[in-house]
C-alpha cells in the first residue's frame, strides 16, 4: 500500500494542516510505504517572491520533520526536485477536458478572493493529479477541501487509461483518506481554518502568541451561567481535538449544565495547544540549528522520489508514443 500527500509552502503551517493531514502522515509512515512532499510548484500560483518561497519551502520541511515525519521511514521531498512531475502533468493535461477544471470549486473560490485568473491556477488540479499518479499512490491523506482534487485525479487517470491503456492500465486509481472528525478543522471565526480567511492558529508560533490568538476566537454572548450546546460550538470542537479526555468530559458536562464561560475554554485550549506542540517545538529548534541535516534529508528524498517517478513516467510516455 503506497501513501502519498503534499502540502503547499505558502506560509506557516496551521493546526488545520496538522489535524487534517500531518497527523495522518505520521501515523501512516509506520505501517506503509509513504511519500510526502512540499508542493512548491503549486505555491507558485500564490507566492511571487523568490526569497520568500525558498524560505517557506525550508520552513515546511523543518516543520514536517519536527512534527514527526521520519526520513528513515518515509520519503520526504520537494516537488520541484522531481522534474518528472511537470512532464507527466503535460501528458495528463492533453487528455483533460476543460469542463472538469471549470467546475473546480477551489479555482472559483481563489479567483473570488482576488487571485488573478491565471492558467496555472486553472490547471492546478492536473499538476496535483500528476503528483499523485507519478508515484502509483493508493491512499492520499488529506482534509475534505482536497476531495474534489482527488476525484479529478481519478477521472484523469481513468481517462488516460481509456485512451492509452486499453490492454493494460497505465495508472493506479488512488483513494482519498479523510478522517471525518478532522476533515474540516474550524478557524478562529468558526469557518474552515485557512490562510485565505485569516483565521489560522500557527503550529509554531511562540506560546505567548498562541495563547493570545486563541483569545480571539469568535463566540456568542451566551452568559457564563447559561447551558450551552457543545456540539454547536466550534471553540469546543477545537478544544475536544487537543485536550486530554478527562478535561474534555468535564468541560462538556459544564457546557450542558451551564457554569462555564468561553474565556475559560479559550485559556484551556491555549494551554492544550502549547502542551501538544512542546516537544515538536524543541525538535524544530534542533533542525533549525542544523541546516546541513535538512539539506541532506532533502537530497536523499529527491533521489528516492525520482527513482520511483522515473519508472512511472517512462510507462506513461511509452503508452502514449513518446520515445
Ligand atoms: P494545503 O497546503 O492547502 O493543505 C495541506 C493539507 O492540510 C489540509 N487542511 C485541512 N484539513 C482540515 N481542516 C482544515 N481547516 C485544513 N486546512 C488544510 C488540506 O486538506 C491538505 O491535506 N493542493 C494541496 C497540496 C497538494 C497535494 C498534492 C495534496 C499538492 N499536490 C497531492 C495531496 C496530494 C493543498 O493546497 O493543500
CSV table of C-alpha atoms and ligand atoms in Angstrom, one decimal:
chain,number,residue,atom,x,y,z
A,1,UNK,CA,0.0,0.0,0.0
A,2,UNK,CA,1.6,3.3,-1.1
A,3,UNK,CA,0.7,6.5,0.8
A,4,UNK,CA,1.3,9.9,-0.7
A,5,UNK,CA,0.4,13.5,0.2
A,6,UNK,CA,1.7,17.1,-0.3
A,7,UNK,CA,1.4,20.4,1.4
A,8,UNK,CA,1.9,23.9,0.0
A,9,UNK,CA,4.7,26.1,1.2
A,10,UNK,CA,2.6,29.2,1.1
A,11,UNK,CA,3.1,30.4,4.7
A,12,UNK,CA,3.4,29.0,8.2
A,13,UNK,CA,1.6,25.7,8.8
A,14,UNK,CA,-1.5,25.9,11.0
A,15,UNK,CA,-3.3,23.4,13.2
A,16,UNK,CA,-5.8,22.7,10.5
A,17,UNK,CA,-2.9,21.3,8.4
A,18,UNK,CA,-1.8,19.3,11.4
A,19,UNK,CA,-5.0,17.7,12.3
A,20,UNK,CA,-6.4,17.3,8.8
A,21,UNK,CA,-3.3,16.0,7.3
A,22,UNK,CA,0.1,15.9,9.0
A,23,UNK,CA,-1.0,13.8,12.0
A,24,UNK,CA,-2.2,11.1,9.5
A,25,UNK,CA,1.1,11.4,7.6
A,26,UNK,CA,2.9,10.5,10.8
A,27,UNK,CA,0.5,7.7,11.7
A,28,UNK,CA,0.7,6.1,8.2
A,29,UNK,CA,4.5,6.2,7.8
A,30,UNK,CA,4.9,3.4,10.3
A,31,UNK,CA,2.8,0.8,8.5
A,32,UNK,CA,3.4,1.7,4.9
A,33,UNK,CA,5.4,2.9,2.0
A,34,UNK,CA,5.0,6.6,2.4
A,35,UNK,CA,5.9,9.6,0.2
A,36,UNK,CA,5.3,13.2,1.5
A,37,UNK,CA,6.3,16.3,-0.3
A,38,UNK,CA,6.4,20.1,-0.2
A,39,UNK,CA,4.4,21.3,-3.1
A,40,UNK,CA,6.4,24.3,-4.2
A,41,UNK,CA,5.3,24.2,-7.8
A,42,UNK,CA,1.7,24.6,-6.6
A,43,UNK,CA,2.8,27.5,-4.4
A,44,UNK,CA,4.0,29.4,-7.5
A,45,UNK,CA,0.3,30.2,-8.0
A,46,UNK,CA,0.3,32.4,-5.0
A,47,UNK,CA,3.8,33.2,-3.7
A,48,UNK,CA,5.6,35.6,-6.1
A,49,UNK,CA,8.7,36.4,-4.1
A,50,UNK,CA,11.6,34.1,-4.8
A,51,UNK,CA,13.4,34.6,-1.4
A,52,UNK,CA,10.1,34.1,0.4
A,53,UNK,CA,9.3,30.9,-1.4
A,54,UNK,CA,12.7,29.5,-0.6
A,55,UNK,CA,12.2,30.3,3.0
A,56,UNK,CA,8.7,28.8,3.1
A,57,UNK,CA,10.0,25.5,1.5
A,58,UNK,CA,12.7,25.2,4.0
A,59,UNK,CA,10.3,26.1,6.9
A,60,UNK,CA,7.8,23.5,5.8
A,61,UNK,CA,10.4,20.8,5.5
A,62,UNK,CA,11.6,21.6,9.0
A,63,UNK,CA,8.1,21.7,10.3
A,64,UNK,CA,7.3,18.3,8.9
A,65,UNK,CA,10.4,16.8,10.4
A,66,UNK,CA,9.7,18.5,13.8
A,67,UNK,CA,6.1,17.1,13.8
A,68,UNK,CA,7.4,13.6,13.5
A,69,UNK,CA,8.0,12.7,9.9
A,70,UNK,CA,10.9,10.4,9.9
A,71,UNK,CA,13.1,10.4,6.7
A,72,UNK,CA,14.2,6.8,7.6
A,73,UNK,CA,10.6,5.6,7.3
A,74,UNK,CA,9.0,8.0,4.8
A,75,UNK,CA,10.4,9.6,1.6
A,76,UNK,CA,10.3,13.3,2.3
A,77,UNK,CA,11.0,15.5,-0.7
A,78,UNK,CA,10.4,18.8,-2.5
A,79,UNK,CA,8.0,18.6,-5.5
A,80,UNK,CA,10.2,20.7,-7.9
A,81,UNK,CA,13.2,18.4,-7.1
A,82,UNK,CA,11.4,15.9,-9.3
A,83,UNK,CA,11.0,17.5,-12.7
A,84,UNK,CA,9.3,14.3,-14.0
A,85,UNK,CA,6.2,15.8,-12.3
A,86,UNK,CA,5.9,18.6,-14.8
A,87,UNK,CA,6.3,16.3,-17.8
A,88,UNK,CA,3.6,14.0,-16.5
A,89,UNK,CA,1.4,17.0,-15.9
A,90,UNK,CA,1.6,17.8,-19.6
A,91,UNK,CA,0.7,14.2,-20.6
A,92,UNK,CA,-2.3,14.4,-18.4
A,93,UNK,CA,-3.3,18.0,-19.5
A,94,UNK,CA,-3.5,16.7,-23.0
A,95,UNK,CA,-6.4,14.4,-22.1
A,96,UNK,CA,-8.2,16.6,-19.5
A,97,UNK,CA,-11.5,18.2,-20.7
A,98,UNK,CA,-11.7,21.9,-19.9
A,99,UNK,CA,-15.1,21.3,-18.3
A,100,UNK,CA,-13.7,19.2,-15.5
A,101,UNK,CA,-11.4,22.1,-14.4
A,102,UNK,CA,-14.1,24.7,-14.9
A,103,UNK,CA,-16.3,23.1,-12.3
A,104,UNK,CA,-13.5,23.2,-9.7
A,105,UNK,CA,-14.6,24.9,-6.5
A,106,UNK,CA,-11.1,25.9,-5.3
A,107,UNK,CA,-10.3,27.7,-8.6
A,108,UNK,CA,-13.5,29.7,-8.4
A,109,UNK,CA,-13.0,30.5,-4.7
A,110,UNK,CA,-9.4,31.7,-5.2
A,111,UNK,CA,-10.4,33.9,-8.1
A,112,UNK,CA,-13.2,35.3,-6.0
A,113,UNK,CA,-10.8,36.0,-3.2
A,114,UNK,CA,-8.8,38.2,-5.6
A,115,UNK,CA,-6.1,35.9,-7.0
A,116,UNK,CA,-5.7,36.6,-10.8
A,117,UNK,CA,-7.4,34.1,-13.1
A,118,UNK,CA,-4.2,32.6,-14.4
A,119,UNK,CA,-3.7,29.4,-16.3
A,120,UNK,CA,-1.5,27.8,-13.5
A,121,UNK,CA,-4.3,28.3,-11.0
A,122,UNK,CA,-6.8,26.8,-13.5
A,123,UNK,CA,-4.6,23.8,-14.3
A,124,UNK,CA,-3.6,23.3,-10.6
A,125,UNK,CA,-5.7,20.1,-10.3
A,126,UNK,CA,-3.9,18.5,-13.2
A,127,UNK,CA,-0.5,19.1,-11.6
A,128,UNK,CA,-1.9,17.6,-8.4
A,129,UNK,CA,-3.1,14.6,-10.4
A,130,UNK,CA,0.5,14.3,-11.7
A,131,UNK,CA,1.9,14.4,-8.2
A,132,UNK,CA,-0.3,11.5,-7.2
A,133,UNK,CA,-0.2,9.3,-10.3
A,134,UNK,CA,3.5,9.6,-10.7
A,135,UNK,CA,4.1,7.5,-7.5
A,136,UNK,CA,1.4,4.9,-8.0
A,137,UNK,CA,-0.2,6.1,-4.8
A,138,UNK,CA,-3.0,4.0,-3.3
A,139,UNK,CA,-4.1,6.3,-0.5
A,140,UNK,CA,-3.9,10.1,-0.2
A,141,UNK,CA,-4.4,11.5,3.4
A,142,UNK,CA,-5.9,15.0,3.1
A,143,UNK,CA,-8.6,17.3,4.6
A,144,UNK,CA,-12.0,17.5,3.0
A,145,UNK,CA,-11.1,20.6,0.9
A,146,UNK,CA,-9.0,18.3,-1.3
A,147,UNK,CA,-11.7,15.8,-2.0
A,148,UNK,CA,-12.6,17.3,-5.4
A,149,UNK,CA,-9.0,17.3,-6.4
A,150,UNK,CA,-8.8,13.6,-5.7
A,151,UNK,CA,-11.9,13.0,-7.7
A,152,UNK,CA,-10.4,14.8,-10.7
A,153,UNK,CA,-7.2,12.8,-10.2
A,154,UNK,CA,-9.2,9.6,-10.5
A,155,UNK,CA,-11.1,10.9,-13.5
A,156,UNK,CA,-7.9,12.0,-15.3
A,157,UNK,CA,-6.3,8.6,-14.6
A,158,UNK,CA,-9.3,6.7,-15.9
A,159,UNK,CA,-9.4,8.9,-19.0
A,160,UNK,CA,-5.7,8.3,-19.7
A,161,UNK,CA,-6.1,4.6,-19.1
A,162,UNK,CA,-9.1,4.6,-21.5
A,163,UNK,CA,-7.2,6.5,-24.2
A,164,UNK,CA,-3.8,4.8,-23.9
A,165,UNK,CA,-4.1,1.8,-21.6
A,166,UNK,CA,-6.8,-0.4,-23.1
A,167,UNK,CA,-4.7,-3.5,-22.8
A,168,UNK,CA,-3.0,-2.7,-19.5
A,169,UNK,CA,-4.0,0.3,-17.3
A,170,UNK,CA,-1.1,2.9,-17.1
A,171,UNK,CA,-2.2,4.4,-13.8
A,172,UNK,CA,-3.3,3.1,-10.5
A,173,UNK,CA,-6.5,4.8,-9.1
A,174,UNK,CA,-5.9,6.5,-5.7
A,175,UNK,CA,-8.3,6.8,-2.8
A,176,UNK,CA,-8.6,9.8,-0.6
A,177,UNK,CA,-8.1,9.2,3.1
A,178,UNK,CA,-10.2,11.7,5.0
A,179,UNK,CA,-10.9,11.3,8.7
A,180,UNK,CA,-14.4,12.6,9.5
A,181,UNK,CA,-13.6,14.1,12.9
A,182,UNK,CA,-10.9,16.3,11.5
A,183,UNK,CA,-12.0,16.7,7.9
A,184,UNK,CA,-12.7,20.4,8.4
A,185,UNK,CA,-10.9,21.9,11.3
A,186,UNK,CA,-12.6,25.2,12.3
A,187,UNK,CA,-10.6,28.5,12.5
A,188,UNK,CA,-11.0,31.5,14.9
A,189,UNK,CA,-14.2,32.6,13.2
A,190,UNK,CA,-15.8,29.1,13.0
A,191,UNK,CA,-15.3,28.8,9.3
A,192,UNK,CA,-12.7,26.3,7.9
A,193,UNK,CA,-9.3,27.2,9.2
A,194,UNK,CA,-7.5,28.6,6.2
A,195,UNK,CA,-4.8,31.2,5.4
A,196,UNK,CA,-7.0,32.9,3.0
A,197,UNK,CA,-9.6,33.6,5.7
A,198,UNK,CA,-7.0,35.0,8.1
A,199,UNK,CA,-8.5,32.7,10.9
A,200,UNK,CA,-5.5,30.4,11.5
A,201,UNK,CA,-3.6,29.4,14.6
A,202,UNK,CA,0.0,28.6,13.5
A,203,UNK,CA,1.6,25.5,15.0
A,204,UNK,CA,5.0,27.0,15.7
A,205,UNK,CA,4.1,30.5,16.9
A,206,UNK,CA,5.6,31.3,20.2
A,207,UNK,CA,3.5,30.0,23.1
A,208,UNK,CA,2.5,33.6,24.1
A,209,UNK,CA,1.3,34.3,20.6
A,210,UNK,CA,-0.7,31.1,20.5
A,211,UNK,CA,-2.4,31.9,23.8
A,212,UNK,CA,-3.2,35.4,22.6
A,213,UNK,CA,-4.6,34.2,19.2
A,214,UNK,CA,-6.9,31.7,20.8
A,215,UNK,CA,-8.4,34.6,22.8
A,216,UNK,CA,-9.6,36.0,19.5
A,217,UNK,CA,-11.9,33.0,18.9
A,218,UNK,CA,-15.3,34.4,17.9
A,219,UNK,CA,-18.0,33.4,20.4
A,220,UNK,CA,-21.6,34.4,21.0
A,221,UNK,CA,-22.9,36.3,24.0
A,222,UNK,CA,-24.4,33.4,26.0
A,223,UNK,CA,-23.8,34.2,29.7
A,224,UNK,CA,-21.5,32.0,31.8
A,225,UNK,CA,-24.4,30.5,33.8
A,226,UNK,CA,-26.5,29.5,30.8
A,227,UNK,CA,-26.3,26.0,29.4
A,228,UNK,CA,-24.6,25.8,26.0
A,229,UNK,CA,-24.7,23.1,23.3
A,230,UNK,CA,-21.1,21.9,23.0
A,231,UNK,CA,-21.8,20.2,19.6
A,232,UNK,CA,-22.8,23.5,18.1
A,233,UNK,CA,-19.7,25.4,19.3
A,234,UNK,CA,-16.5,25.4,17.1
A,235,UNK,CA,-14.5,26.5,20.1
A,236,UNK,CA,-15.4,23.4,22.0
A,237,UNK,CA,-14.9,21.5,18.7
A,238,UNK,CA,-11.3,22.5,18.7
A,239,UNK,CA,-10.8,22.1,22.4
A,240,UNK,CA,-12.0,18.5,22.0
A,241,UNK,CA,-9.4,17.8,19.5
A,242,UNK,CA,-6.5,18.9,21.6
A,243,UNK,CA,-7.4,18.5,25.3
A,244,UNK,CA,-7.0,15.3,27.4
A,245,UNK,CA,-10.1,13.1,27.6
A,246,UNK,CA,-10.9,13.9,31.2
A,247,UNK,CA,-10.7,17.6,30.5
A,248,UNK,CA,-13.0,17.2,27.5
A,249,UNK,CA,-15.6,15.3,29.6
A,250,UNK,CA,-15.5,17.9,32.4
A,251,UNK,CA,-15.9,20.9,30.0
A,252,UNK,CA,-18.6,19.1,28.1
A,253,UNK,CA,-20.6,18.5,31.2
A,254,UNK,CA,-20.3,22.1,32.3
A,255,UNK,CA,-21.4,23.3,28.9
A,256,UNK,CA,-24.5,21.3,29.2
A,257,UNK,CA,-25.2,22.3,32.8
A,258,UNK,CA,-24.2,25.9,32.5
A,259,UNK,CA,-21.4,27.5,34.5
A,260,UNK,CA,-18.5,27.7,32.1
A,261,UNK,CA,-17.6,30.8,30.2
A,262,UNK,CA,-15.9,30.9,26.8
A,263,UNK,CA,-13.0,32.8,28.3
A,264,UNK,CA,-12.0,29.7,30.4
A,265,UNK,CA,-12.3,27.4,27.4
A,266,UNK,CA,-10.1,29.7,25.4
A,267,UNK,CA,-7.5,29.7,28.1
A,268,UNK,CA,-7.5,26.0,28.5
A,269,UNK,CA,-7.4,25.5,24.7
A,270,UNK,CA,-4.3,27.7,24.6
A,271,UNK,CA,-2.6,25.6,27.2
A,272,UNK,CA,-3.6,22.4,25.5
A,273,UNK,CA,-2.1,23.7,22.2
A,274,UNK,CA,1.1,24.8,23.8
A,275,UNK,CA,1.5,21.4,25.5
A,276,UNK,CA,0.6,19.4,22.4
A,277,UNK,CA,3.4,21.0,20.4
A,278,UNK,CA,6.0,21.5,23.1
A,279,UNK,CA,8.2,18.5,22.1
A,280,UNK,CA,7.9,19.3,18.4
A,281,UNK,CA,9.0,22.9,19.2
A,282,UNK,CA,12.1,21.5,20.7
A,283,UNK,CA,12.8,19.2,17.8
A,284,UNK,CA,12.2,22.1,15.5
A,285,UNK,CA,14.9,24.2,17.1
A,286,UNK,CA,17.3,21.3,16.6
A,287,UNK,CA,16.6,21.1,12.9
A,288,UNK,CA,16.9,24.9,12.6
A,289,UNK,CA,20.3,24.7,14.2
A,290,UNK,CA,21.5,22.1,11.6
A,291,UNK,CA,20.5,23.3,8.1
A,292,UNK,CA,23.0,20.8,6.6
A,293,UNK,CA,20.9,17.9,8.0
A,294,UNK,CA,17.8,19.3,6.4
A,295,UNK,CA,19.6,19.7,3.1
A,296,UNK,CA,20.8,16.0,3.3
A,297,UNK,CA,17.2,14.9,4.0
A,298,UNK,CA,16.0,16.9,1.0
A,299,UNK,CA,18.7,15.5,-1.3
A,300,UNK,CA,18.1,11.9,-0.2
A,301,UNK,CA,14.3,12.3,-0.6
A,302,UNK,CA,14.7,13.7,-4.1
A,303,UNK,CA,16.8,10.8,-5.2
A,304,UNK,CA,14.4,8.2,-3.9
A,305,UNK,CA,11.3,10.0,-5.2
A,306,UNK,CA,12.9,10.5,-8.7
A,307,UNK,CA,13.7,6.8,-9.0
A,308,UNK,CA,10.0,5.9,-8.4
A,309,UNK,CA,8.8,8.7,-10.6
A,310,UNK,CA,11.0,7.9,-13.5
A,311,UNK,CA,9.7,4.4,-13.8
A,312,UNK,CA,6.0,5.5,-13.9
A,313,UNK,CA,6.8,8.4,-16.2
A,314,UNK,CA,8.5,6.0,-18.6
A,315,UNK,CA,5.4,3.8,-18.5
A,316,UNK,CA,3.2,6.8,-19.4
A,317,UNK,CA,5.5,8.0,-22.1
A,318,UNK,CA,5.6,4.6,-23.7
A,319,UNK,CA,1.8,4.3,-23.6
A,320,UNK,CA,1.3,7.5,-25.5
A,321,UNK,CA,4.0,7.0,-28.0
A,322,UNK,CA,6.8,9.3,-26.8
A,323,UNK,CA,10.3,8.0,-27.1
B,1,LIG,P1,-2.8,22.7,1.5
B,1,LIG,O1,-1.3,23.1,1.5
B,1,LIG,O2,-3.8,23.8,1.4
B,1,LIG,O3,-3.1,21.9,2.9
B,1,LIG,C1,-2.3,20.8,3.3
B,1,LIG,C2,-3.2,19.8,3.9
B,1,LIG,O4,-3.9,20.3,5.0
B,1,LIG,C3,-5.3,20.1,4.9
B,1,LIG,N1,-6.0,21.2,5.5
B,1,LIG,C4,-7.1,21.0,6.4
B,1,LIG,N2,-7.6,19.9,6.9
B,1,LIG,C5,-8.7,20.0,7.7
B,1,LIG,N3,-9.1,21.2,8.2
B,1,LIG,C6,-8.6,22.4,7.7
B,1,LIG,N4,-9.0,23.6,8.1
B,1,LIG,C7,-7.5,22.3,6.8
B,1,LIG,N5,-6.7,23.2,6.1
B,1,LIG,C8,-5.8,22.5,5.4
B,1,LIG,C9,-5.5,20.0,3.4
B,1,LIG,O5,-6.7,19.3,3.1
B,1,LIG,C10,-4.3,19.3,2.9
B,1,LIG,O6,-4.5,17.9,3.1
B,1,LIG,N6,-3.5,21.1,-3.1
B,1,LIG,C11,-3.0,20.7,-1.8
B,1,LIG,C12,-1.5,20.3,-1.9
B,1,LIG,C13,-1.2,19.2,-2.8
B,1,LIG,C14,-1.5,17.8,-2.6
B,1,LIG,C15,-0.9,17.2,-3.7
B,1,LIG,C16,-2.2,17.1,-1.6
B,1,LIG,C17,-0.5,19.3,-4.0
B,1,LIG,N7,-0.3,18.1,-4.5
B,1,LIG,C18,-1.1,15.8,-3.9
B,1,LIG,C19,-2.3,15.7,-1.8
B,1,LIG,C20,-1.8,15.1,-2.9
B,1,LIG,C21,-3.1,21.9,-0.9
B,1,LIG,O7,-3.2,23.0,-1.3
B,1,LIG,O8,-3.1,21.6,0.4
